[in-house]
Coordinates of C-alpha atoms and ligand atoms in Angstrom, one line a residue:
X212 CA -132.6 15.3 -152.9
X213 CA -133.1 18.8 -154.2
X214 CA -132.4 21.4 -151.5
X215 CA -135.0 23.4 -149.9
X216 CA -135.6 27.2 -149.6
X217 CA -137.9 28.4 -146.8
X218 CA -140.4 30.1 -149.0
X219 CA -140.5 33.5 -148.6
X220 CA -143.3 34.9 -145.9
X221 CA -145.4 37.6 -146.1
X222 CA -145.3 38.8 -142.6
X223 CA -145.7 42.7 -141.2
X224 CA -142.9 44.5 -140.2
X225 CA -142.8 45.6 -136.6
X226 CA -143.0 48.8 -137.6
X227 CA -142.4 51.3 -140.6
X228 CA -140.2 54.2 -140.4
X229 CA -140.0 56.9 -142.7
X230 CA -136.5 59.1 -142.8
X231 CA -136.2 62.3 -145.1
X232 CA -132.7 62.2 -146.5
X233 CA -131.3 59.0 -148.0
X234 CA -127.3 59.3 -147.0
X235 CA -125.1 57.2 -145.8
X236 CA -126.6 58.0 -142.2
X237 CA -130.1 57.0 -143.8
X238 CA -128.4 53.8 -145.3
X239 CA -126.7 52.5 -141.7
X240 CA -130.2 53.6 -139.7
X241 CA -132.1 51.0 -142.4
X242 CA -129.0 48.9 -142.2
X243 CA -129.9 48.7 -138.1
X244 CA -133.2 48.7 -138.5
X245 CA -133.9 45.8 -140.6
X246 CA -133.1 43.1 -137.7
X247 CA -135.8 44.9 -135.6
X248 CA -138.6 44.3 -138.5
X249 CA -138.6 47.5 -139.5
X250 CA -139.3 48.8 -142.7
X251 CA -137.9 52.0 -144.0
X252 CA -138.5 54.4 -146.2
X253 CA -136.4 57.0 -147.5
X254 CA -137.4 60.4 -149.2
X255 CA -134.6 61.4 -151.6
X256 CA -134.1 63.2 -154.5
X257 CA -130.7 61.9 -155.7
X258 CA -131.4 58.4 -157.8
X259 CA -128.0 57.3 -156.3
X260 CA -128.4 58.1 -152.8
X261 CA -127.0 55.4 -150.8
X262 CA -130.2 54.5 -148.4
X263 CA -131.7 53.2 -151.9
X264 CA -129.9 49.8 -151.4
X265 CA -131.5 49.3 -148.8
X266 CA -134.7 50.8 -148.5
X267 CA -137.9 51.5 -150.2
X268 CA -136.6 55.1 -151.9
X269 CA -139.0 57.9 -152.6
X270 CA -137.4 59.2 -155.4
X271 CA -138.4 62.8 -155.2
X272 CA -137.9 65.7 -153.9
X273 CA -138.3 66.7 -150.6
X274 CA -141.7 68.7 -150.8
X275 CA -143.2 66.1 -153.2
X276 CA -146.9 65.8 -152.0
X277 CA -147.2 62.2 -153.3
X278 CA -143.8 61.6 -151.7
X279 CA -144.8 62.9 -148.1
X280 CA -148.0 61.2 -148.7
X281 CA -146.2 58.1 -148.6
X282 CA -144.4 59.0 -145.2
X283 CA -147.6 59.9 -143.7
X284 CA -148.0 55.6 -143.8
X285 CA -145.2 55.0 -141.7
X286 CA -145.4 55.0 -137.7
X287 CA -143.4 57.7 -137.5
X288 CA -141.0 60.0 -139.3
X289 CA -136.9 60.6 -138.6
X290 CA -134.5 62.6 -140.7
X291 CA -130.5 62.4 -141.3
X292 CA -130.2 66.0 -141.7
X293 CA -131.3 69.1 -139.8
X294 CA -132.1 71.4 -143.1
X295 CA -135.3 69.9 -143.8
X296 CA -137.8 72.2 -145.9
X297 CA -140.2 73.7 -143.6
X298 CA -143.4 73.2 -146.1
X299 CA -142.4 69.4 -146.1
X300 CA -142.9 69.3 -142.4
X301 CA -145.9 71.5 -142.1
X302 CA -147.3 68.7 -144.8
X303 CA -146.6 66.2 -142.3
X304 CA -147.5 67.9 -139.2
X305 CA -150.6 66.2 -137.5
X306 CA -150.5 63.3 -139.9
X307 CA -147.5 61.2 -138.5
X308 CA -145.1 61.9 -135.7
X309 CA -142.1 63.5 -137.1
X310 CA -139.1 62.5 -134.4
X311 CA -137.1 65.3 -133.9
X312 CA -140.0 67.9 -134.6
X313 CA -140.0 71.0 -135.9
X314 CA -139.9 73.3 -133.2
X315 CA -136.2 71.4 -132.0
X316 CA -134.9 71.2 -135.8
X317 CA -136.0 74.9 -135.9
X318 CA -133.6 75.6 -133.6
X319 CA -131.0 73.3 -134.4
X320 CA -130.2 74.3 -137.6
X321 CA -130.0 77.7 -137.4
X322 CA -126.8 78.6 -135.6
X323 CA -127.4 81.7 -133.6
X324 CA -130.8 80.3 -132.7
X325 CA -128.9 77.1 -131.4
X326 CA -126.8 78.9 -129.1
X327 CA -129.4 81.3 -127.9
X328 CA -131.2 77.9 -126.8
X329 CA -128.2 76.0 -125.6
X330 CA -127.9 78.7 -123.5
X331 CA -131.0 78.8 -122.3
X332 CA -130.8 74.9 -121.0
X333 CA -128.3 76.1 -119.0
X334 CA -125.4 74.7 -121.1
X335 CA -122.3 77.1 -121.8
X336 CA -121.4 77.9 -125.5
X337 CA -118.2 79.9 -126.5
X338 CA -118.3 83.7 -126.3
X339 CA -120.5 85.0 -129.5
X340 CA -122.0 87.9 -131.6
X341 CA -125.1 87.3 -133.5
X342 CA -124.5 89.6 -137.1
X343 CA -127.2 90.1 -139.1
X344 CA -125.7 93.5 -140.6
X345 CA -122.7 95.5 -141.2
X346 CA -123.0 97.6 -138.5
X347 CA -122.9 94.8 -136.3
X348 CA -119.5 93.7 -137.0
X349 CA -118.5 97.4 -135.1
X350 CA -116.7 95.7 -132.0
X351 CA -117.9 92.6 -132.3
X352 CA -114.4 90.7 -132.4
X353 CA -113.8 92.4 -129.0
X354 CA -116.7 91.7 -127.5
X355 CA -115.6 87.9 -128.3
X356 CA -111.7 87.8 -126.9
X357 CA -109.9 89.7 -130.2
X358 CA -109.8 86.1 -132.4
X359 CA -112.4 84.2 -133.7
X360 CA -114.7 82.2 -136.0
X361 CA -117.1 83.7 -138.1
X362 CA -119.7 80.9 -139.3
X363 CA -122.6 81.2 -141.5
X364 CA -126.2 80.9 -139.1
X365 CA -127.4 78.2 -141.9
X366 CA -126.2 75.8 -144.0
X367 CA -122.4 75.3 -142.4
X368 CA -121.1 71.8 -142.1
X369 CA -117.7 70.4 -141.8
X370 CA -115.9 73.8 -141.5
X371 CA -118.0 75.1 -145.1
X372 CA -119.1 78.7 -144.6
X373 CA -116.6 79.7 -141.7
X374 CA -113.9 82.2 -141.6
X375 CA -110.8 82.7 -138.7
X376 CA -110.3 86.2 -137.6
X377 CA -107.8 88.1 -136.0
X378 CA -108.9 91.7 -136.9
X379 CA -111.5 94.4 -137.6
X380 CA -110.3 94.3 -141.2
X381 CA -110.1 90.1 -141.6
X382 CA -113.7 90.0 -139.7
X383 CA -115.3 92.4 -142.3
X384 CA -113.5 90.8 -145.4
X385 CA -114.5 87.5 -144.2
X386 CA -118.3 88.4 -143.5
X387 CA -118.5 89.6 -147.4
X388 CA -116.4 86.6 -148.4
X389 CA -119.6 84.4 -146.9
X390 CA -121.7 86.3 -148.5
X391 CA -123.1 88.9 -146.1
X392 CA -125.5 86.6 -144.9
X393 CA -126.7 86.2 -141.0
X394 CA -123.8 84.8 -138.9
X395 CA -122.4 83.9 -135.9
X396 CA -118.7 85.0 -134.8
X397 CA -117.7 82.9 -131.7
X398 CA -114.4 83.2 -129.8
X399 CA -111.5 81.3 -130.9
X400 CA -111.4 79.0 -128.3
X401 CA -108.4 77.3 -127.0
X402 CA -109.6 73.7 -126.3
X403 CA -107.8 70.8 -125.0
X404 CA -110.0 68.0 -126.3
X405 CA -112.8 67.6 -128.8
X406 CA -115.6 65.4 -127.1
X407 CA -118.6 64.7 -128.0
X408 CA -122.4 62.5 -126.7
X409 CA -125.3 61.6 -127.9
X410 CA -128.8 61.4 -125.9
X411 CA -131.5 59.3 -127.0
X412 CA -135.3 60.4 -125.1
X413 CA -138.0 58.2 -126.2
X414 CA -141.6 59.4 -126.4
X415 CA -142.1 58.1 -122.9
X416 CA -139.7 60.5 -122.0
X417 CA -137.1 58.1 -120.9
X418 CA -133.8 59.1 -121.5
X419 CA -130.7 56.9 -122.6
X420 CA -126.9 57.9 -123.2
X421 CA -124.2 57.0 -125.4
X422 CA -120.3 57.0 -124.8
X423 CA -118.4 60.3 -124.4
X424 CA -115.6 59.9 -127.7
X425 CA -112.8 62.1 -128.5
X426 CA -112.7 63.5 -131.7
X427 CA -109.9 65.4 -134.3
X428 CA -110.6 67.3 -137.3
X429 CA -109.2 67.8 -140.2
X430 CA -109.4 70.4 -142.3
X431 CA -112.5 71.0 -140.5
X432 CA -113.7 67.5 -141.3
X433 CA -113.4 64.5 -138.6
X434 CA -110.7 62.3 -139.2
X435 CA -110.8 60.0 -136.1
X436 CA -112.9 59.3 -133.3
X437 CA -111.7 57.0 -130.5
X438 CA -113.3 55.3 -127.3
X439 CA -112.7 56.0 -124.3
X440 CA -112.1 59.6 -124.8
X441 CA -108.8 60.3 -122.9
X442 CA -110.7 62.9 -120.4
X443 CA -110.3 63.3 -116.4
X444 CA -112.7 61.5 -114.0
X445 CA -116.2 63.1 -114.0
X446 CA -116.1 64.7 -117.6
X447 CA -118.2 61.8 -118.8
X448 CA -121.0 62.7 -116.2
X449 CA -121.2 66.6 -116.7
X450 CA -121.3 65.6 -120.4
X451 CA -124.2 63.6 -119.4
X452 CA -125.8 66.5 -117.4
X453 CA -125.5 68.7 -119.6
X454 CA -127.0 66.7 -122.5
X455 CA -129.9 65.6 -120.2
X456 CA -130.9 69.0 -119.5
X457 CA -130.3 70.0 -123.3
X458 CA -132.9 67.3 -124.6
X459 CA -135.3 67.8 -121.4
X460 CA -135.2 71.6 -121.9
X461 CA -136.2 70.8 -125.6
X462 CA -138.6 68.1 -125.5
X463 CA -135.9 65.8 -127.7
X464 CA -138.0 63.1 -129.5
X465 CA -135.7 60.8 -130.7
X466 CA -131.5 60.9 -130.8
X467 CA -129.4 64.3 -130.4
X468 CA -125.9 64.6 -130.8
X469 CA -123.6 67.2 -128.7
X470 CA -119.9 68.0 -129.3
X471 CA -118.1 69.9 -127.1
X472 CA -114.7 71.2 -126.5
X473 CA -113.1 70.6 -123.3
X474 CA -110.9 73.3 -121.7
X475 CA -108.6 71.9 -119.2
X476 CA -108.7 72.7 -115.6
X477 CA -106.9 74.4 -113.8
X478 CA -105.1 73.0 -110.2
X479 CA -108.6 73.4 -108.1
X480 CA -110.8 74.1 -110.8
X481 CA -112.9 71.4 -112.9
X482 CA -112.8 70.6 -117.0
X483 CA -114.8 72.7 -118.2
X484 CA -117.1 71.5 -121.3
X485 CA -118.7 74.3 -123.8
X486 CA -121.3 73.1 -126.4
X487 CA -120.1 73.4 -130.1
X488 CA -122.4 72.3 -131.7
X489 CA -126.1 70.2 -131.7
X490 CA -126.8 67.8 -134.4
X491 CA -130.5 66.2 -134.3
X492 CA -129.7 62.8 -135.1
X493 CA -126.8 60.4 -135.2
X494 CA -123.2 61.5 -136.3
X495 CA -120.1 61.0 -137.5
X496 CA -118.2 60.2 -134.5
X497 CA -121.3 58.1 -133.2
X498 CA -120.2 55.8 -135.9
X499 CA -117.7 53.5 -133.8
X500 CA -120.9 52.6 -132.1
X501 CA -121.3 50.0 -134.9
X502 CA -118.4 47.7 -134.4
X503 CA -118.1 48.2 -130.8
X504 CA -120.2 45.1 -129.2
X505 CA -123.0 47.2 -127.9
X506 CA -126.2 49.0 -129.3
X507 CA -125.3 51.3 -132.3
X508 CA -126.2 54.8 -132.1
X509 CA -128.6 54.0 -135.5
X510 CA -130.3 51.6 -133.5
X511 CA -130.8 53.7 -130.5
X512 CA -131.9 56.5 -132.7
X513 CA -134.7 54.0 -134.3
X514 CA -135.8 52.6 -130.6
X515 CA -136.4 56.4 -129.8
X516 CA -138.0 57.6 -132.8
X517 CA -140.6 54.4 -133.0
X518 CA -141.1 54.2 -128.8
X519 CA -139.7 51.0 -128.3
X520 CA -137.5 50.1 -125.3
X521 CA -134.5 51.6 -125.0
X522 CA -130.9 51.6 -123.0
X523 CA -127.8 53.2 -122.9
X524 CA -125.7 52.1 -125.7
X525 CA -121.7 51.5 -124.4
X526 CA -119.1 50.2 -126.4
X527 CA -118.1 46.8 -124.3
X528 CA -114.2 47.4 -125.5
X529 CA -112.0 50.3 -126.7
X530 CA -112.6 51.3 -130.4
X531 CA -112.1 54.0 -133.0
X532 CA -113.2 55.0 -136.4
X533 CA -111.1 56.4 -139.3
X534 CA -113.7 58.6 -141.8
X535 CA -112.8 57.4 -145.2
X536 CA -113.2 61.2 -147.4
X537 CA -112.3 61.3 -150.7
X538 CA -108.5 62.5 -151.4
X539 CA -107.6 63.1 -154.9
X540 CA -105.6 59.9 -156.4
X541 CA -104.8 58.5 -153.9
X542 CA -107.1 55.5 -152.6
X543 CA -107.0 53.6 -148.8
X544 CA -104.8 50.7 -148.9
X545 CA -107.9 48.2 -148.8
X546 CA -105.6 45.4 -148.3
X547 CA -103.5 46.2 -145.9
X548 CA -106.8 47.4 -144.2
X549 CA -108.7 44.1 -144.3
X550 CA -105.0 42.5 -142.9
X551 CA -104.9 44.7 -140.0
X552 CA -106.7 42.6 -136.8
X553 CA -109.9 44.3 -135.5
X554 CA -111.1 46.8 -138.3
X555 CA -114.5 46.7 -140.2
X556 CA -114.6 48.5 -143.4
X557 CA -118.4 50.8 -143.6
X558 CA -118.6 52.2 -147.7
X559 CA -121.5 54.4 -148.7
X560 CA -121.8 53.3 -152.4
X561 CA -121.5 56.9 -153.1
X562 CA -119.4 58.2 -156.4
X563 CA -116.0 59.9 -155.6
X564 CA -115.7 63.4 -155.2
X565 CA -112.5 65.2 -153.3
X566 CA -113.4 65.9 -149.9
X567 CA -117.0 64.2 -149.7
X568 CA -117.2 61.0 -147.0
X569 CA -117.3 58.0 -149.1
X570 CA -116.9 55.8 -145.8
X571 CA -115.3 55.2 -142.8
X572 CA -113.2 52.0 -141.0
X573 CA -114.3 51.0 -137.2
X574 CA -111.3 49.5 -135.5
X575 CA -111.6 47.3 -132.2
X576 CA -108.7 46.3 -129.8
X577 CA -109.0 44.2 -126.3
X578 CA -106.7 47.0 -125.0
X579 CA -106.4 50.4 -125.1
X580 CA -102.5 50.3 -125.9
X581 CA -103.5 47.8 -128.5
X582 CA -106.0 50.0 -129.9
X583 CA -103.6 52.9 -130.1
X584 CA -101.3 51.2 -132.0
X585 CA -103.3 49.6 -134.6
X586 CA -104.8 53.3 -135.2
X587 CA -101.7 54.5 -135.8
X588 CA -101.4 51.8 -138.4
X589 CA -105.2 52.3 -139.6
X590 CA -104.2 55.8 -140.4
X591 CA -101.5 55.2 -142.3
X592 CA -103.6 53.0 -144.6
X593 CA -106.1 56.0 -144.8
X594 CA -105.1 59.1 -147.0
Ligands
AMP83 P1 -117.9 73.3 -136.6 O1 -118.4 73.2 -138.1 O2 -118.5 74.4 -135.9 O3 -118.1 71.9 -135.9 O4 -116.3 73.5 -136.7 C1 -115.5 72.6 -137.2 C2 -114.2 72.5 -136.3 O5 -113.5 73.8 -136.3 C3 -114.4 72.1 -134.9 O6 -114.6 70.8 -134.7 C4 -113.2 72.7 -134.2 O7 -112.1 71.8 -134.4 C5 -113.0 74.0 -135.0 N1 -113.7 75.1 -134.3 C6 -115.0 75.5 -134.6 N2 -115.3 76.5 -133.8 C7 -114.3 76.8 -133.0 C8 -114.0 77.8 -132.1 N3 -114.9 78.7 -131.7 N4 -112.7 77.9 -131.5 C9 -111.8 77.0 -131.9 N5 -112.0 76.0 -132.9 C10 -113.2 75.9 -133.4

């Protein structure tokens, strides 16, 4: 007897949803949102983005009127980056709901503007100067604690467009080095921990969590994130607070993510956690989320966007993730990756470049002296 094949059905998604960016954050938010029946749709002008394997990909730019047209079919709009154009969402304003809106992505990617807001929510933020001109850098680095960062107001990711400084002289060579464009010079700040948490506020209003995960950089760029973060009792909460109040205070439509850094208490005095940085959307260290038994962070940020029902999404056992970024000749050691008990290898089809993210590996352990060991072996197989 010949075998069967169901034939194939024409039924409707659920839902369509439209994303502007096609990255490997666009790729695992289709990737999640496929077993809900929903459709995507990516805008993206690179003809290798990796969202294009698996969803329908506008190929064109971002402020292509036949492009947006297209989004304006879908039941609502996210995006994977926070530097959208602001004539492609003034195109789609009233047409379609665009989850984060502008006013919120406004904010977010603009640095001093970010703060100013954070601030405003009633969140702490390092000390900073807003400079906007030379005169401006006259006692500024005092006014911050004598050290700091000087970072671009736009356009700075993964430690691009930021600067350390430890005098008059290194702050002024360091603002012309960037450019003398608008920045932000925070105080150097002597952290403990890098945390971060990402809050998910439906439509509705309703508001869901994800876990509190320690992070480390490299170079500026994450290299690890692990759960649980290794943080004293009640950090997880005033993470939570603070995050609530953040996407309350802003009207959050859809998924925000906050990292923090974590000075340590004193004897009688709490941890105290000071906002870094806001990203509109899932992130790097949200990624661990995947492997990790419980909702993903891409499918939370899909329930929010679209309006369906939503929960907290908690890893149900300890886990990490190791970012995969391109290193100059010398590639993971795939095998002794895949041999390694409790990893699951994520690759963004993306070309190799030094220093771009090409993937990452999720690792998952019963225990979290289990799961510390195999990370330690997971690096090692991880230029
Ligand atoms: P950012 O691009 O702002 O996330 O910065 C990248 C990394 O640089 C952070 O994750 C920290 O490890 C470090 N960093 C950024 N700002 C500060 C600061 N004000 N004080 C100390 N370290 C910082």
């Amino acid at each position: 007897m010949t075998p069967t094949v169901a034939p194939a059905t024409d039924q409707q998604p659920r839902a369509t949803l439209g994303i502007l960016g096609g990255g490997q954050l666009a790729q695992m938010l289709a990737l999640a949102a496929l077993p809900l029946g929903v459709r995507v749709k990516v805008l993206e002008p690179d003809p290798y983005a990796p969202a294009r394997l698996c969803a329908d990909h506008l190929h064109a730019p971002y402020t292509d009127p036949a492009g947006l047209e297209e989004l304006t079919k879908c039941d609502a709009v996210t995006l994977e980056f926070e530097n959208v154009p602001v004539e492609a969402l003034d195109t789609l304003r009233g047409r379609v709901p665009v989850r984060p809106g502008a006013a919120l992505l406004e904010r977010s990617k603009h640095r001093a503007r970010e703060k100013l807001a954070l601030r405003e929510a009633g969140a702490q933020t390092a000390a900073f100067v807003v400079i906007e001109s030379a005169p401006e850098l006259q006692g500024a680095l005092r006014a911050v604690g004598g050290r700091g960062i000087l970072k671009t107001s736009e356009l700075g990711y993964d430690g691009k467009g930021q600067a350390r400084v430890a005098s008059d002289f290194e702050l002024g060579q360091a603002w012309e080095a960037l450019g003398s464009v608008p920045c932000v010079l925070e105080g150097f700040v002597e952290f403990g921990r890098e945390v971060s948490l990402a809050v998910a506020r439906a439509p509705s209003g309703q508001v869901a969590f994800g876990p509190l995960v320690e992070n480390v950089h490299r170079d500026g760029i994450l290299r690890t994130s692990v759960y649980p973060a290794n943080v004293p009792d009640g950090t997880e909460a005033q993470a939570r607070n603070i995050a609530r109040a953040v996407a309350e205070n802003w009207k959050l439509e859809g998924l925000l993510t906050l990292e923090f850094f974590l000075l340590p208490g004193g004897p009688d005095q709490q941890p105290q956690l000071l906002v870094n940085e806001v990203a509109p959307r899932v992130h790097n260290s949200g990624h661990l989320t995947q492997d990790s038994g419980g909702l993903s962070q891409f499918e939370a940020q899909v329930r929010a966007v679209l309006g369906l029902p939503l929960s907290d999404w908690r890893p149900l056992h300890p886990c990490a993730m190791v970012n995969y970024v391109g290193v100059e000749e010398v590639a993971p050691d795939w095998a002794g990756i895949d041999a390694l008990e409790g990893t699951r290898i994520h690759l963004y089809h993306k070309a190799f470049r030094k220093g771009r993210k090409l993937g990452h590996v999720n690792l998952i352990a019963p225990d979290g002296a289990t799961l510390r060991k195999r990370l330690s072996q997971l690096e090692a197989l991880i230029p």
